[in-house]
Amino acid sequence: MLTIGQFSKASLVPSKTLRYYDEIGLLKPKHVDPVNGYRYYEVNQLEKTMKILMLKEFEFSLSDIQEVMEDERELLPLLESKKQEILSKLTSYVSVQNSIEYYMKELTQGGSMMNNLDISKVKTVMGPELNLVSVRATIDVANFEDLFARAFKLLEQSKQVPTGAPTALYHSEEYTPENYDVEIGFPIKDSSMSNHVINSSECAYFEFTGNYQNLGEAYATLTKWIDTNNYRMNGAPFEQYVTDPEKVKPDDNQVNVYMPIIKKEK
């Protein structure tokens, strides 16, 4: 058998960590001296330690690792779930990288990171009247694409042909990304098949072009314009996705953003 110090050196796991693994039941020593409390490990426990280290490298939590140690059948589904999580992070990081490169380019050309907050680009328009086939749910915004897929499935079931761009409405009073009231819909011609009609009303309107990561600029610009011009919000803001993100570069996405408005009372 190996002392805890010897086992620590062989496994490259600090003794303090080994003691913690013992406490939580993740990796218990083969023998504990009842007199002095010294821990002893067998050489064949090194294989289990290497497995723990590998799963930690894969960013598994200790509770997940313990689950795998207790039932090897849990390993494959957990690996698949972790792979999807990492792919999602990679997509997010690519988006952040694109934003950084965009702003670096703006700054080297004498621009500003906030040069899009130009309220002169805001227009007042009568928003479109839309007959939507839509799905509404309170979601984590990270799962936006899942809600989009549900809305598209409903469109297919209705056997209707969309007459315009996909539309997203945001019903929450404030931005709570883990618990956000979102509606995704597709405009159709037949109002009898629609489950939500957006009536035409006066809107502050902004044509956004760029990475979705920076779409907040459109809302900041619209909000500034509304305040400057003595209006207030009068309904849920909504977006129309003019371009297909799978067919254009991230910086070429086009989104039309509408904020229903009404003049403030004097």
Coordinates of C-alpha atoms in Angstrom, one line a residue:
M1 CA 0.0 0.0 0.0
L2 CA 0.9 3.6 -0.5
T3 CA 0.8 6.4 2.1
I4 CA -1.3 9.4 1.3
G5 CA 1.9 11.3 0.5
Q6 CA 3.2 8.6 -1.8
F7 CA -0.2 8.3 -3.5
S8 CA -0.4 12.1 -3.9
K9 CA 3.0 12.1 -5.6
A10 CA 2.1 9.3 -7.9
S11 CA -1.3 10.7 -8.9
L12 CA -0.3 14.4 -8.9
V13 CA -3.2 15.1 -6.7
P14 CA -2.5 17.2 -3.5
S15 CA -3.0 15.4 -0.2
K16 CA -5.5 18.0 0.8
T17 CA -7.6 17.2 -2.2
L18 CA -7.4 13.5 -1.5
R19 CA -8.6 14.1 2.0
Y20 CA -11.6 16.1 0.6
Y21 CA -12.3 13.3 -1.9
D22 CA -12.4 10.9 1.1
E23 CA -14.8 13.2 3.0
I24 CA -17.3 13.4 0.1
G25 CA -17.0 9.7 -0.7
L26 CA -15.5 10.2 -4.2
L27 CA -12.2 8.4 -3.5
K28 CA -11.8 6.7 -0.2
P29 CA -8.5 5.2 0.9
K30 CA -8.3 1.4 1.0
H31 CA -7.3 1.5 4.7
V32 CA -7.3 4.0 7.5
D33 CA -5.2 3.3 10.6
P34 CA -7.6 3.2 13.5
V35 CA -4.9 4.5 15.9
N36 CA -3.3 7.4 14.1
G37 CA -5.9 8.0 11.3
Y38 CA -3.2 7.6 8.5
R39 CA -4.7 6.9 5.1
Y40 CA -3.3 4.2 2.8
Y41 CA -4.1 3.6 -0.9
E42 CA -3.6 0.7 -3.2
V43 CA -1.7 1.2 -6.5
N44 CA -4.8 0.1 -8.5
Q45 CA -6.7 3.1 -7.2
L46 CA -4.4 5.3 -9.4
E47 CA -6.5 4.3 -12.4
K48 CA -9.6 5.8 -10.7
T49 CA -7.7 8.9 -9.8
M50 CA -6.7 9.3 -13.5
K51 CA -10.3 9.0 -14.5
I52 CA -11.3 11.7 -12.0
L53 CA -8.6 14.0 -13.3
M54 CA -9.7 13.5 -16.9
L55 CA -13.3 14.2 -16.1
K56 CA -12.3 17.4 -14.3
E57 CA -10.4 18.4 -17.4
F58 CA -13.7 18.0 -19.3
E59 CA -15.2 20.4 -16.8
F60 CA -17.4 17.9 -15.1
S61 CA -18.6 18.8 -11.6
L62 CA -17.6 16.6 -8.7
S63 CA -21.2 15.5 -8.3
D64 CA -21.2 14.4 -12.0
I65 CA -18.0 12.6 -11.5
Q66 CA -19.3 10.8 -8.4
E67 CA -22.4 9.8 -10.5
V68 CA -20.1 8.2 -13.1
M69 CA -18.0 6.5 -10.5
E70 CA -21.1 4.9 -9.1
D71 CA -22.6 3.9 -12.5
E72 CA -20.4 3.7 -15.6
R73 CA -23.6 3.8 -17.8
E74 CA -24.0 7.5 -16.9
L75 CA -20.7 8.4 -18.6
L76 CA -21.7 8.4 -22.3
P77 CA -24.8 10.6 -21.9
L78 CA -22.9 13.0 -19.6
L79 CA -20.1 13.2 -22.2
E80 CA -22.6 14.0 -24.9
S81 CA -24.2 16.7 -22.8
K82 CA -20.8 18.2 -22.0
K83 CA -19.9 18.2 -25.7
Q84 CA -23.0 20.1 -26.6
E85 CA -22.3 22.6 -23.8
I86 CA -18.8 23.2 -25.1
L87 CA -20.1 23.6 -28.6
S88 CA -22.5 26.2 -27.4
K89 CA -19.7 28.0 -25.6
L90 CA -17.5 27.9 -28.7
T91 CA -20.4 29.5 -30.7
S92 CA -20.7 32.2 -28.1
Y93 CA -16.9 32.8 -28.1
V94 CA -16.8 33.1 -31.9
S95 CA -19.6 35.7 -31.6
V96 CA -17.6 37.6 -29.0
Q97 CA -14.5 37.4 -31.1
N98 CA -16.3 38.8 -34.1
S99 CA -17.6 41.7 -32.0
I100 CA -14.1 42.4 -30.7
E101 CA -12.7 42.4 -34.3
Y102 CA -15.5 44.7 -35.4
Y103 CA -14.9 47.3 -32.7
M104 CA -11.1 47.1 -33.2
K105 CA -11.7 48.0 -36.8
E106 CA -14.0 50.8 -35.8
L107 CA -11.5 52.2 -33.4
T108 CA -8.6 52.0 -35.8
Q109 CA -10.7 54.0 -38.3
G110 CA -11.3 56.7 -35.8
G111 CA -14.8 55.6 -34.7
S112 CA -16.2 54.8 -31.3
M113 CA -17.5 51.6 -29.7
M114 CA -20.8 53.4 -29.3
N115 CA -20.9 55.0 -32.6
N116 CA -24.2 53.2 -33.5
L117 CA -26.1 55.1 -30.8
D118 CA -27.1 57.7 -33.3
I119 CA -30.8 58.7 -32.8
S120 CA -30.9 60.3 -36.2
K121 CA -31.2 56.8 -37.6
V122 CA -34.5 56.3 -35.8
K123 CA -37.7 56.8 -37.8
T124 CA -41.3 57.0 -36.8
V125 CA -43.4 54.6 -38.8
M126 CA -46.7 52.9 -38.7
G127 CA -45.7 49.3 -37.8
P128 CA -46.8 46.5 -40.0
E129 CA -50.1 44.6 -39.3
L130 CA -49.1 41.0 -38.8
N131 CA -51.1 37.8 -38.7
L132 CA -48.7 35.5 -36.8
V133 CA -48.5 31.8 -36.3
S134 CA -46.6 32.0 -33.1
V135 CA -45.4 30.3 -29.9
R136 CA -45.0 32.2 -26.6
A137 CA -43.1 30.9 -23.6
T138 CA -41.0 32.1 -20.6
I139 CA -37.5 30.8 -21.4
D140 CA -33.8 31.2 -20.8
V141 CA -32.7 33.3 -23.7
A142 CA -29.9 30.8 -24.3
N143 CA -32.6 28.5 -25.5
F144 CA -34.0 31.0 -28.1
E145 CA -33.3 28.7 -31.0
D146 CA -35.4 26.0 -29.4
L147 CA -38.4 28.3 -29.2
F148 CA -37.7 29.3 -32.8
A149 CA -37.8 25.7 -33.8
R150 CA -41.1 25.2 -32.0
A151 CA -42.6 28.2 -33.9
F152 CA -41.4 26.8 -37.2
K153 CA -42.9 23.4 -36.5
L154 CA -46.3 25.1 -35.8
L155 CA -46.0 27.0 -39.1
E156 CA -45.4 23.7 -40.9
Q157 CA -48.4 22.2 -39.2
S158 CA -50.6 25.1 -40.3
K159 CA -49.5 24.5 -43.9
Q160 CA -49.2 28.2 -44.4
V161 CA -46.6 30.1 -46.4
P162 CA -44.9 32.9 -44.5
T163 CA -45.5 36.3 -46.1
G164 CA -42.6 38.0 -44.4
A165 CA -39.7 37.8 -42.0
P166 CA -39.8 35.8 -38.8
T167 CA -40.8 38.0 -35.8
A168 CA -39.9 38.0 -32.2
L169 CA -41.8 39.9 -29.5
Y170 CA -40.5 40.5 -25.9
H171 CA -43.3 40.8 -23.4
S172 CA -41.3 41.0 -20.1
E173 CA -41.3 44.3 -18.3
E174 CA -37.5 44.0 -17.7
Y175 CA -34.6 42.0 -19.1
T176 CA -34.3 38.7 -17.1
P177 CA -32.3 36.4 -19.4
E178 CA -33.0 33.2 -17.4
N179 CA -36.7 33.9 -17.2
Y180 CA -37.8 36.0 -20.2
D181 CA -41.3 36.1 -21.8
V182 CA -40.6 35.7 -25.5
E183 CA -42.9 35.1 -28.5
I184 CA -41.7 33.8 -31.9
G185 CA -43.9 33.9 -34.9
F186 CA -44.2 33.8 -38.7
P187 CA -46.5 36.2 -40.6
I188 CA -49.1 34.6 -42.8
K189 CA -51.9 35.9 -45.1
D190 CA -54.8 33.9 -43.7
S191 CA -55.9 35.7 -40.5
S192 CA -58.2 32.8 -39.6
M193 CA -55.1 30.6 -39.2
S194 CA -53.3 33.1 -37.0
N195 CA -53.1 32.8 -33.2
H196 CA -51.8 36.4 -32.7
V197 CA -52.5 39.6 -34.6
I198 CA -50.2 42.6 -34.3
N199 CA -52.2 45.6 -35.1
S200 CA -50.6 48.5 -37.0
S201 CA -49.6 51.3 -34.6
E202 CA -47.1 54.1 -34.4
C203 CA -43.6 52.8 -33.7
A204 CA -40.1 54.0 -33.3
Y205 CA -38.2 52.0 -35.9
F206 CA -34.5 51.1 -36.3
E207 CA -32.8 49.1 -39.0
F208 CA -30.0 47.2 -37.4
T209 CA -27.1 45.7 -39.3
G210 CA -24.5 43.7 -37.5
N211 CA -23.7 40.8 -35.2
Y212 CA -26.7 39.7 -33.0
Q213 CA -24.3 40.1 -30.1
N214 CA -24.6 43.9 -30.5
L215 CA -28.4 44.0 -31.0
G216 CA -28.7 45.8 -27.7
E217 CA -27.4 48.9 -29.4
A218 CA -30.6 49.1 -31.4
Y219 CA -32.7 49.1 -28.2
A220 CA -30.4 51.6 -26.5
T221 CA -30.7 53.9 -29.5
L222 CA -34.5 53.6 -29.7
T223 CA -34.9 54.1 -26.0
K224 CA -32.8 57.3 -26.1
W225 CA -34.8 58.6 -29.1
I226 CA -38.1 57.9 -27.3
D227 CA -37.0 59.7 -24.2
T228 CA -35.6 62.6 -26.2
N229 CA -38.7 63.1 -28.2
N230 CA -41.2 62.9 -25.3
Y231 CA -42.7 59.5 -26.1
R232 CA -43.2 56.4 -24.0
M233 CA -43.5 52.7 -24.8
N234 CA -47.0 51.5 -25.8
G235 CA -46.7 47.7 -26.1
A236 CA -44.2 44.9 -26.6
P237 CA -41.2 45.7 -28.8
F238 CA -40.6 43.3 -31.7
E239 CA -38.0 42.3 -34.2
Q240 CA -38.1 41.1 -37.8
Y241 CA -35.2 39.0 -39.0
V242 CA -34.6 40.2 -42.5
T243 CA -31.6 38.0 -43.3
D244 CA -31.0 34.3 -42.7
P245 CA -28.0 34.0 -40.2
E246 CA -27.1 30.7 -41.9
K247 CA -26.6 32.5 -45.3
V248 CA -24.9 35.7 -44.3
K249 CA -21.8 36.6 -42.3
P250 CA -22.5 37.5 -38.6
D251 CA -21.7 41.2 -39.2
D252 CA -24.2 41.3 -42.1
N253 CA -27.3 40.2 -40.2
Q254 CA -30.2 42.6 -40.7
V255 CA -32.9 43.1 -38.1
N256 CA -35.8 45.6 -38.2
V257 CA -36.7 46.6 -34.6
Y258 CA -40.0 48.2 -33.7
M259 CA -41.0 49.9 -30.4
P260 CA -44.7 50.8 -30.2
I261 CA -44.9 54.4 -28.9
I262 CA -47.4 57.0 -27.7
K263 CA -46.8 60.7 -26.8
K264 CA -46.4 61.4 -23.1
E265 CA -49.2 63.5 -21.6
K266 CA -48.2 67.0 -20.9

